[in-house]
GROMACS .gro file of C-alpha atoms in nm:
model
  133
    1UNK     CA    1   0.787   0.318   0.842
    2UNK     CA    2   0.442   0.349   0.637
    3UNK     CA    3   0.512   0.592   0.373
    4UNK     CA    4   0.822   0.377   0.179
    5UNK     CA    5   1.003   0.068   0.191
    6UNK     CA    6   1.269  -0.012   0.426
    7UNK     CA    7   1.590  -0.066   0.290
    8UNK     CA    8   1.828  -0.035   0.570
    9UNK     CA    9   2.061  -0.303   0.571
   10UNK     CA   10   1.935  -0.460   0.933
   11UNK     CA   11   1.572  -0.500   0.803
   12UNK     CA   12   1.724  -0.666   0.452
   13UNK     CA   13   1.984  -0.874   0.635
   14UNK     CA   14   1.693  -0.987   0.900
   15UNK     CA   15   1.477  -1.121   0.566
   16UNK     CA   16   1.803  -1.316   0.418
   17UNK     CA   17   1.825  -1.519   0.767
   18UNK     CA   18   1.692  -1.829   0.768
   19UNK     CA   19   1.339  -1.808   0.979
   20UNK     CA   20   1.008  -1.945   0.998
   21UNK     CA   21   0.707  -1.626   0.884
   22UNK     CA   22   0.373  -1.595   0.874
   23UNK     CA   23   0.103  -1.513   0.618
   24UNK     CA   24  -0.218  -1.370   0.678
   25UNK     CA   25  -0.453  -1.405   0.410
   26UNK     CA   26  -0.836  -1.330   0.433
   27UNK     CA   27  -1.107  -1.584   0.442
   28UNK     CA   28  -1.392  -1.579   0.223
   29UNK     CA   29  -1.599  -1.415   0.556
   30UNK     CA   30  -1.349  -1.145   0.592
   31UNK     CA   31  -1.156  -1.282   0.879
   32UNK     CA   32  -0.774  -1.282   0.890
   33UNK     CA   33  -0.640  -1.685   0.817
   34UNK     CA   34  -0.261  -1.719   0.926
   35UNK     CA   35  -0.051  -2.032   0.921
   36UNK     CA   36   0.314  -2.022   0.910
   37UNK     CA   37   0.538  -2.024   0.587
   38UNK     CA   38   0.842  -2.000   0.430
   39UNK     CA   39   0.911  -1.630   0.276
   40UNK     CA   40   1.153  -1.461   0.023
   41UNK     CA   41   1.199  -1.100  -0.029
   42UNK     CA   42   1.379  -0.941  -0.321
   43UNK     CA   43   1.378  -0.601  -0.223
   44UNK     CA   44   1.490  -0.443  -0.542
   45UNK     CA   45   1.158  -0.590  -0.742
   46UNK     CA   46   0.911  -0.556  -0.386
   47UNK     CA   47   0.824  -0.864  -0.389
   48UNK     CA   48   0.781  -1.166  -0.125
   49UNK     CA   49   0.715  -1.492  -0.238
   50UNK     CA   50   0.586  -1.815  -0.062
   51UNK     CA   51   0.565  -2.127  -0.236
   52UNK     CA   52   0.258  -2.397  -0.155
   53UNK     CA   53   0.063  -2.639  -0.270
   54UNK     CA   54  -0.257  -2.539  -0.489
   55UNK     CA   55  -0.503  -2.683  -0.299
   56UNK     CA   56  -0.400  -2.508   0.089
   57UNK     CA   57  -0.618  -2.298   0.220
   58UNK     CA   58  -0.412  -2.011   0.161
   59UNK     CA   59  -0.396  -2.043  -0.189
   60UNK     CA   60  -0.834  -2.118  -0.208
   61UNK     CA   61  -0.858  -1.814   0.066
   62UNK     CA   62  -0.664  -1.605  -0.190
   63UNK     CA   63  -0.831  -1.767  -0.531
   64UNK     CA   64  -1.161  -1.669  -0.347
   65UNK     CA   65  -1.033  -1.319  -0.313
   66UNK     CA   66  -0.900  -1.257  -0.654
   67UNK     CA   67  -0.591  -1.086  -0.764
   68UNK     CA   68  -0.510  -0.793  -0.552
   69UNK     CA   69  -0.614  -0.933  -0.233
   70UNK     CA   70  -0.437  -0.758   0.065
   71UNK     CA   71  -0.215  -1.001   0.270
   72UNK     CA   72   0.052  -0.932   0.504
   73UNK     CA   73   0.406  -1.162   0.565
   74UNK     CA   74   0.554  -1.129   0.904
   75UNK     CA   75   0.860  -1.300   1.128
   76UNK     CA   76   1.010  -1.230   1.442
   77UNK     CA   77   1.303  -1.312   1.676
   78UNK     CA   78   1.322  -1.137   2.011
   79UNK     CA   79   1.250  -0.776   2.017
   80UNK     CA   80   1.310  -0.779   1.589
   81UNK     CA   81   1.011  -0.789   1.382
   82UNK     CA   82   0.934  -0.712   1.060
   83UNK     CA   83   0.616  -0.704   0.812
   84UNK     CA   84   0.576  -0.688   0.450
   85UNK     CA   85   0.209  -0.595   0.345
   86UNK     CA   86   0.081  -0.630   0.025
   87UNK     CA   87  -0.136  -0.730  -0.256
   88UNK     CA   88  -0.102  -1.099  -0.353
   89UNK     CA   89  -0.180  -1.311  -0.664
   90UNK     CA   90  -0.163  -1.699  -0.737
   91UNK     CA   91   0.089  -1.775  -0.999
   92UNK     CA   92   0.096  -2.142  -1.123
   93UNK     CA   93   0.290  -2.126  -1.448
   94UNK     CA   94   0.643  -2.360  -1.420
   95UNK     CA   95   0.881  -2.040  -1.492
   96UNK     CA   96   0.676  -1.859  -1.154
   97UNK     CA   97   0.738  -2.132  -0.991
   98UNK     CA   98   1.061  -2.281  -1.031
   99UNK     CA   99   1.220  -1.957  -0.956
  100UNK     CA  100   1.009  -1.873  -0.653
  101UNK     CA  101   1.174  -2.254  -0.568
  102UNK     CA  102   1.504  -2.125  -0.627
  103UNK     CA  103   1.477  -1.823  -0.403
  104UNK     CA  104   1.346  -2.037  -0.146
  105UNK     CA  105   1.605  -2.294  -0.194
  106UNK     CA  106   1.873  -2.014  -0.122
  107UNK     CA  107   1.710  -1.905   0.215
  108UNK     CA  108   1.567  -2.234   0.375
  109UNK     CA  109   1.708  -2.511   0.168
  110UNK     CA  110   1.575  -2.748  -0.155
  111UNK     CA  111   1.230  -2.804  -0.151
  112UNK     CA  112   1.051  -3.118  -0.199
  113UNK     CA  113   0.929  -3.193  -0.518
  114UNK     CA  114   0.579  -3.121  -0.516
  115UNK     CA  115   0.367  -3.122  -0.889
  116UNK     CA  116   0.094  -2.927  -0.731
  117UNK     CA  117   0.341  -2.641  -0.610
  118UNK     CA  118   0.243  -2.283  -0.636
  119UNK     CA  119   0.364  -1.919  -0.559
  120UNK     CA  120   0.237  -1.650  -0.373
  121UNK     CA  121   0.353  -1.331  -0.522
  122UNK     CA  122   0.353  -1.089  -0.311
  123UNK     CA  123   0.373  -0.680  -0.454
  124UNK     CA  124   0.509  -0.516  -0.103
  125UNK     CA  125   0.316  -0.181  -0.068
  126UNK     CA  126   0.419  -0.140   0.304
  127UNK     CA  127   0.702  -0.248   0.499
  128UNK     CA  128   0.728  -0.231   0.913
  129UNK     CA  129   0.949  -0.346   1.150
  130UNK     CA  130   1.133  -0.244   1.470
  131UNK     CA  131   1.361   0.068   1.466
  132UNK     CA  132   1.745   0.029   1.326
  133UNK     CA  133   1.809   0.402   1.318
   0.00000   0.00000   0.00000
């Protein structure tokens, strides 16, 4: 589904469960970088967060790009997949943060302490995934 975001209850529930994703993020050259993460989508704001640490290379890939840089989020299980795609931005201040923690907290479970933590925020612009209906 392209034109809107899915809000069927399958596609929400299969975010809530507790899974490894994936975020693609471009590199400075244009090519797609993708390493496996931790995600959180609030589906009544459109937006996915993934905490980090500041100095990965998907937080420099997306520093490089600016705000507005076009990522996509991603997880599967069988024959269920879904995708979030989106424009991202680097937040660093504590408030970003420690709730992006909180949310992750909630689906995966407490994460270490880390001073150099970041988020990725994520504004969803596109959501796909296997058919419910």
């Amino acid at each position: 589904m392209a034109s809107r975001l899915r809000d069927d209850e399958p596609f929400l529930e299969f975010w809530r469960e507790r899974r490894v994703g994936f975020l693609t993020t471009p590199r400075p050259d244009g090519t797609p970088h993708l390493v496996p993460v931790g995600i959180t989508y609030e589906p009544q704001t459109g937006i996915a967060r993934v905490i980090s640490s500041r100095g990965s290379k998907k937080v420099r890939n997306l520093l490089h790009a600016g705000p507005g840089a076009p990522v996509a989020v991603s997880q599967a299980e069988g024959r269920r997949w879904a995708t979030l795609e989106g424009t991202a931005r680097v937040r660093e201040d504590a408030e970003s943060v420690a709730y992006a923690e909180r949310l992750y907290a909630e689906r995966y479970r407490t994460p270490r302490v880390n001073p150099e933590r970041v988020v990725i925020e994520i504004t969803v612009t596109r959501t796909l995934g296997w058919k419910t209906r």
